[in-house]
Amino acid sequence: TIKFRNRILKPQTVINLNWNNDIKKRAILIEKNLFFSECTSKKDFLILKILQLMGKDEESFLYIQPKTQKAGLLFDIQKNIYLGFIVWTDKSLKNKKYAILRQIFITNEERRKGYGTKLLKFWIKTFADKINERYCIESPNKLSQKMLISLGHAKIEGQYIKAGKCFFI
């Protein structure tokens, strides 16, 4: 159970899309039924925390630091479910500002359906490209590397992955 504003809630209640109606009001359409909403409220960050707990066994897992990081939730309005999230920061490196992707996560049930790629492409277009034509990824795992290669943002050279539009820290 989770305590929120003097109420005890079940995680299933929190990750029900109807629990936080405000998120739907400010959501951005990615494509039919697929929406993105940047985390701005305590409710948003609580949903994110529950989703992070669902993925805590993932390689390179991190918890969000709301004061220094930004995050967004991906959801399907027709299925009435959260599909995943993305966490990033804006940071200056060598006197240039970049968007730095810290974490991208899609729930186990919704993997291998293209949602991670759609979320990444949306994030690049909507956030990263507005900061700099290149973006940074922190410690990409094998799945993230495959996604970057499929998008043409990185390539394989021998046994190494070489960055292109993105670079790694």
PDB file of C-alpha atoms in Angstrom:
ATOM      1  CA  THR A   1       0.000   0.000   0.000  1.00  0.00           C
ATOM      2  CA  ILE A   2       0.968   3.633  -0.516  1.00  0.00           C
ATOM      3  CA  LYS A   3       0.193   6.685   1.566  1.00  0.00           C
ATOM      4  CA  PHE A   4      -0.863   9.732  -0.454  1.00  0.00           C
ATOM      5  CA  ARG A   5      -2.465  12.853   1.042  1.00  0.00           C
ATOM      6  CA  ASN A   6      -3.544  11.066   4.230  1.00  0.00           C
ATOM      7  CA  ARG A   7      -5.084   8.193   2.261  1.00  0.00           C
ATOM      8  CA  ILE A   8      -3.884   4.639   1.903  1.00  0.00           C
ATOM      9  CA  LEU A   9      -3.951   3.481  -1.717  1.00  0.00           C
ATOM     10  CA  LYS A  10      -3.215   0.248  -3.516  1.00  0.00           C
ATOM     11  CA  PRO A  11      -0.640   0.462  -6.335  1.00  0.00           C
ATOM     12  CA  GLN A  12      -3.303  -0.845  -8.757  1.00  0.00           C
ATOM     13  CA  THR A  13      -5.453   2.187  -7.913  1.00  0.00           C
ATOM     14  CA  VAL A  14      -2.603   4.611  -8.584  1.00  0.00           C
ATOM     15  CA  ILE A  15      -1.702   3.144 -11.979  1.00  0.00           C
ATOM     16  CA  ASN A  16      -5.307   3.167 -13.148  1.00  0.00           C
ATOM     17  CA  LEU A  17      -5.501   5.947 -15.721  1.00  0.00           C
ATOM     18  CA  ASN A  18      -8.762   7.238 -14.190  1.00  0.00           C
ATOM     19  CA  TRP A  19      -7.084   7.933 -10.836  1.00  0.00           C
ATOM     20  CA  ASN A  20      -5.341  11.006 -12.278  1.00  0.00           C
ATOM     21  CA  ASN A  21      -7.705  12.675 -14.759  1.00  0.00           C
ATOM     22  CA  ASP A  22      -5.534  15.794 -15.022  1.00  0.00           C
ATOM     23  CA  ILE A  23      -2.911  13.812 -16.913  1.00  0.00           C
ATOM     24  CA  LYS A  24      -5.364  13.223 -19.758  1.00  0.00           C
ATOM     25  CA  LYS A  25      -6.211  16.935 -19.967  1.00  0.00           C
ATOM     26  CA  ARG A  26      -2.626  17.978 -20.664  1.00  0.00           C
ATOM     27  CA  ALA A  27      -1.543  14.944 -22.660  1.00  0.00           C
ATOM     28  CA  ILE A  28       0.007  15.208 -26.113  1.00  0.00           C
ATOM     29  CA  LEU A  29      -1.173  12.827 -28.817  1.00  0.00           C
ATOM     30  CA  ILE A  30       1.633  10.719 -30.298  1.00  0.00           C
ATOM     31  CA  GLU A  31      -0.641   8.645 -32.511  1.00  0.00           C
ATOM     32  CA  LYS A  32      -4.087   7.053 -32.312  1.00  0.00           C
ATOM     33  CA  ASN A  33      -4.856   6.275 -28.630  1.00  0.00           C
ATOM     34  CA  LEU A  34      -1.178   6.752 -27.655  1.00  0.00           C
ATOM     35  CA  PHE A  35      -0.472   9.792 -25.458  1.00  0.00           C
ATOM     36  CA  PHE A  36       2.423  11.379 -23.573  1.00  0.00           C
ATOM     37  CA  SER A  37       2.243  13.636 -20.547  1.00  0.00           C
ATOM     38  CA  GLU A  38       5.157  15.284 -18.808  1.00  0.00           C
ATOM     39  CA  CYS A  39       5.189  14.702 -15.050  1.00  0.00           C
ATOM     40  CA  THR A  40       4.335  17.928 -13.230  1.00  0.00           C
ATOM     41  CA  SER A  41       2.219  16.999 -10.197  1.00  0.00           C
ATOM     42  CA  LYS A  42       2.666  14.860  -7.099  1.00  0.00           C
ATOM     43  CA  LYS A  43       0.143  12.408  -8.550  1.00  0.00           C
ATOM     44  CA  ASP A  44       2.187  12.138 -11.757  1.00  0.00           C
ATOM     45  CA  PHE A  45       5.365  11.422  -9.834  1.00  0.00           C
ATOM     46  CA  LEU A  46       3.595   8.849  -7.665  1.00  0.00           C
ATOM     47  CA  ILE A  47       2.468   7.017 -10.814  1.00  0.00           C
ATOM     48  CA  LEU A  48       6.031   7.198 -12.095  1.00  0.00           C
ATOM     49  CA  LYS A  49       7.336   5.793  -8.812  1.00  0.00           C
ATOM     50  CA  ILE A  50       4.950   2.804  -9.035  1.00  0.00           C
ATOM     51  CA  LEU A  51       6.030   2.145 -12.627  1.00  0.00           C
ATOM     52  CA  GLN A  52       9.666   2.411 -11.546  1.00  0.00           C
ATOM     53  CA  LEU A  53       9.046  -0.145  -8.815  1.00  0.00           C
ATOM     54  CA  MET A  54       7.618  -2.450 -11.484  1.00  0.00           C
ATOM     55  CA  GLY A  55      10.898  -2.149 -13.381  1.00  0.00           C
ATOM     56  CA  LYS A  56      13.389  -2.068 -10.532  1.00  0.00           C
ATOM     57  CA  ASP A  57      14.923  -5.383 -11.565  1.00  0.00           C
ATOM     58  CA  GLU A  58      15.920  -3.909 -14.920  1.00  0.00           C
ATOM     59  CA  GLU A  59      19.562  -3.434 -15.839  1.00  0.00           C
ATOM     60  CA  SER A  60      20.764   0.122 -15.036  1.00  0.00           C
ATOM     61  CA  PHE A  61      17.633   0.945 -13.059  1.00  0.00           C
ATOM     62  CA  LEU A  62      17.438   4.412 -11.454  1.00  0.00           C
ATOM     63  CA  TYR A  63      14.871   6.235  -9.348  1.00  0.00           C
ATOM     64  CA  ILE A  64      13.878   9.710 -10.482  1.00  0.00           C
ATOM     65  CA  GLN A  65      15.095  12.795  -8.700  1.00  0.00           C
ATOM     66  CA  PRO A  66      12.172  15.203  -9.363  1.00  0.00           C
ATOM     67  CA  LYS A  67      14.134  18.320  -8.407  1.00  0.00           C
ATOM     68  CA  THR A  68      16.848  17.745 -11.018  1.00  0.00           C
ATOM     69  CA  GLN A  69      15.259  15.427 -13.593  1.00  0.00           C
ATOM     70  CA  LYS A  70      12.248  15.561 -15.893  1.00  0.00           C
ATOM     71  CA  ALA A  71       9.961  12.665 -16.702  1.00  0.00           C
ATOM     72  CA  GLY A  72       7.009  11.751 -18.835  1.00  0.00           C
ATOM     73  CA  LEU A  73       4.413   9.003 -18.855  1.00  0.00           C
ATOM     74  CA  LEU A  74       3.258   7.061 -21.908  1.00  0.00           C
ATOM     75  CA  PHE A  75      -0.298   5.753 -21.897  1.00  0.00           C
ATOM     76  CA  ASP A  76      -2.977   4.234 -24.083  1.00  0.00           C
ATOM     77  CA  ILE A  77      -6.262   6.057 -23.570  1.00  0.00           C
ATOM     78  CA  GLN A  78      -8.375   3.308 -25.171  1.00  0.00           C
ATOM     79  CA  LYS A  79      -6.833   0.472 -23.134  1.00  0.00           C
ATOM     80  CA  ASN A  80      -6.857   2.812 -20.105  1.00  0.00           C
ATOM     81  CA  ILE A  81      -3.313   1.802 -19.078  1.00  0.00           C
ATOM     82  CA  TYR A  82       0.129   3.270 -18.555  1.00  0.00           C
ATOM     83  CA  LEU A  83       2.645   1.746 -20.945  1.00  0.00           C
ATOM     84  CA  GLY A  84       5.863   3.197 -19.581  1.00  0.00           C
ATOM     85  CA  PHE A  85       7.921   6.294 -18.888  1.00  0.00           C
ATOM     86  CA  ILE A  86      11.008   8.255 -19.845  1.00  0.00           C
ATOM     87  CA  VAL A  87      13.381  10.213 -17.569  1.00  0.00           C
ATOM     88  CA  TRP A  88      15.809  12.894 -18.758  1.00  0.00           C
ATOM     89  CA  THR A  89      17.771  15.990 -17.813  1.00  0.00           C
ATOM     90  CA  ASP A  90      19.107  19.029 -19.658  1.00  0.00           C
ATOM     91  CA  LYS A  91      22.781  19.582 -19.004  1.00  0.00           C
ATOM     92  CA  SER A  92      25.716  21.551 -20.342  1.00  0.00           C
ATOM     93  CA  LEU A  93      28.664  19.458 -21.461  1.00  0.00           C
ATOM     94  CA  LYS A  94      31.744  21.175 -22.903  1.00  0.00           C
ATOM     95  CA  ASN A  95      29.860  24.499 -23.094  1.00  0.00           C
ATOM     96  CA  LYS A  96      26.948  23.039 -25.089  1.00  0.00           C
ATOM     97  CA  LYS A  97      23.539  22.135 -23.722  1.00  0.00           C
ATOM     98  CA  TYR A  98      22.142  18.637 -24.371  1.00  0.00           C
ATOM     99  CA  ALA A  99      19.125  16.571 -23.436  1.00  0.00           C
ATOM    100  CA  ILE A 100      20.369  13.506 -21.584  1.00  0.00           C
ATOM    101  CA  LEU A 101      18.201  10.401 -21.623  1.00  0.00           C
ATOM    102  CA  ARG A 102      18.528   8.742 -18.226  1.00  0.00           C
ATOM    103  CA  GLN A 103      15.964   5.960 -18.471  1.00  0.00           C
ATOM    104  CA  ILE A 104      13.263   4.618 -20.753  1.00  0.00           C
ATOM    105  CA  PHE A 105      10.924   1.865 -19.590  1.00  0.00           C
ATOM    106  CA  ILE A 106       7.979  -0.030 -21.056  1.00  0.00           C
ATOM    107  CA  THR A 107       5.967  -2.404 -18.852  1.00  0.00           C
ATOM    108  CA  ASN A 108       6.609  -6.116 -19.389  1.00  0.00           C
ATOM    109  CA  GLU A 109       3.120  -6.735 -20.792  1.00  0.00           C
ATOM    110  CA  GLU A 110       3.527  -4.027 -23.446  1.00  0.00           C
ATOM    111  CA  ARG A 111       7.046  -4.768 -24.669  1.00  0.00           C
ATOM    112  CA  ARG A 112       7.891  -5.795 -28.233  1.00  0.00           C
ATOM    113  CA  LYS A 113       5.029  -3.713 -29.603  1.00  0.00           C
ATOM    114  CA  GLY A 114       7.097  -0.702 -30.696  1.00  0.00           C
ATOM    115  CA  TYR A 115       6.139   1.551 -27.780  1.00  0.00           C
ATOM    116  CA  GLY A 116       9.732   2.134 -26.659  1.00  0.00           C
ATOM    117  CA  THR A 117      10.743   3.264 -30.140  1.00  0.00           C
ATOM    118  CA  LYS A 118       7.677   5.502 -30.456  1.00  0.00           C
ATOM    119  CA  LEU A 119       8.374   7.057 -27.053  1.00  0.00           C
ATOM    120  CA  LEU A 120      12.035   7.645 -27.889  1.00  0.00           C
ATOM    121  CA  LYS A 121      11.228   9.204 -31.281  1.00  0.00           C
ATOM    122  CA  PHE A 122       8.609  11.455 -29.664  1.00  0.00           C
ATOM    123  CA  TRP A 123      11.033  12.523 -26.919  1.00  0.00           C
ATOM    124  CA  ILE A 124      13.774  13.321 -29.437  1.00  0.00           C
ATOM    125  CA  LYS A 125      11.443  15.417 -31.618  1.00  0.00           C
ATOM    126  CA  THR A 126       9.607  17.158 -28.765  1.00  0.00           C
ATOM    127  CA  PHE A 127      12.378  17.720 -26.233  1.00  0.00           C
ATOM    128  CA  ALA A 128      15.909  16.748 -27.299  1.00  0.00           C
ATOM    129  CA  ASP A 129      15.991  18.344 -30.771  1.00  0.00           C
ATOM    130  CA  LYS A 130      14.825  21.664 -29.323  1.00  0.00           C
ATOM    131  CA  ILE A 131      17.938  21.773 -27.140  1.00  0.00           C
ATOM    132  CA  ASN A 132      20.585  20.473 -29.553  1.00  0.00           C
ATOM    133  CA  GLU A 133      20.672  18.447 -32.787  1.00  0.00           C
ATOM    134  CA  ARG A 134      22.503  15.726 -30.851  1.00  0.00           C
ATOM    135  CA  TYR A 135      21.377  14.129 -27.618  1.00  0.00           C
ATOM    136  CA  CYS A 136      23.065  12.053 -24.963  1.00  0.00           C
ATOM    137  CA  ILE A 137      22.210   8.673 -23.471  1.00  0.00           C
ATOM    138  CA  GLU A 138      23.427   7.590 -20.074  1.00  0.00           C
ATOM    139  CA  SER A 139      24.686   3.985 -19.984  1.00  0.00           C
ATOM    140  CA  PRO A 140      22.439   2.474 -22.689  1.00  0.00           C
ATOM    141  CA  ASN A 141      21.641  -1.197 -22.156  1.00  0.00           C
ATOM    142  CA  LYS A 142      21.586  -3.747 -25.011  1.00  0.00           C
ATOM    143  CA  LEU A 143      17.909  -3.130 -25.776  1.00  0.00           C
ATOM    144  CA  SER A 144      18.438   0.637 -25.960  1.00  0.00           C
ATOM    145  CA  GLN A 145      21.471   0.120 -28.185  1.00  0.00           C
ATOM    146  CA  LYS A 146      19.416  -2.001 -30.608  1.00  0.00           C
ATOM    147  CA  MET A 147      16.738   0.694 -30.685  1.00  0.00           C
ATOM    148  CA  LEU A 148      19.316   3.406 -31.448  1.00  0.00           C
ATOM    149  CA  ILE A 149      20.795   1.321 -34.263  1.00  0.00           C
ATOM    150  CA  SER A 150      17.345   0.664 -35.761  1.00  0.00           C
ATOM    151  CA  LEU A 151      16.643   4.421 -35.730  1.00  0.00           C
ATOM    152  CA  GLY A 152      19.982   5.117 -37.439  1.00  0.00           C
ATOM    153  CA  HIS A 153      21.241   7.132 -34.456  1.00  0.00           C
ATOM    154  CA  ALA A 154      24.114   4.712 -33.797  1.00  0.00           C
ATOM    155  CA  LYS A 155      25.867   1.919 -35.690  1.00  0.00           C
ATOM    156  CA  ILE A 156      27.877  -1.227 -35.062  1.00  0.00           C
ATOM    157  CA  GLU A 157      31.579  -1.104 -35.882  1.00  0.00           C
ATOM    158  CA  GLY A 158      33.201  -4.447 -35.174  1.00  0.00           C
ATOM    159  CA  GLN A 159      32.282  -5.372 -31.625  1.00  0.00           C
ATOM    160  CA  TYR A 160      31.530  -1.782 -30.609  1.00  0.00           C
ATOM    161  CA  ILE A 161      28.575   0.537 -30.995  1.00  0.00           C
ATOM    162  CA  LYS A 162      29.423   3.952 -32.404  1.00  0.00           C
ATOM    163  CA  ALA A 163      27.244   6.941 -31.697  1.00  0.00           C
ATOM    164  CA  GLY A 164      25.871   9.200 -34.417  1.00  0.00           C
ATOM    165  CA  LYS A 165      23.002  11.596 -33.643  1.00  0.00           C
ATOM    166  CA  CYS A 166      23.384  10.538 -30.031  1.00  0.00           C
ATOM    167  CA  PHE A 167      26.412  10.022 -27.835  1.00  0.00           C
ATOM    168  CA  PHE A 168      26.947   8.081 -24.626  1.00  0.00           C
ATOM    169  CA  ILE A 169      28.064   8.981 -21.125  1.00  0.00           C
TER     170      ILE A 169
END
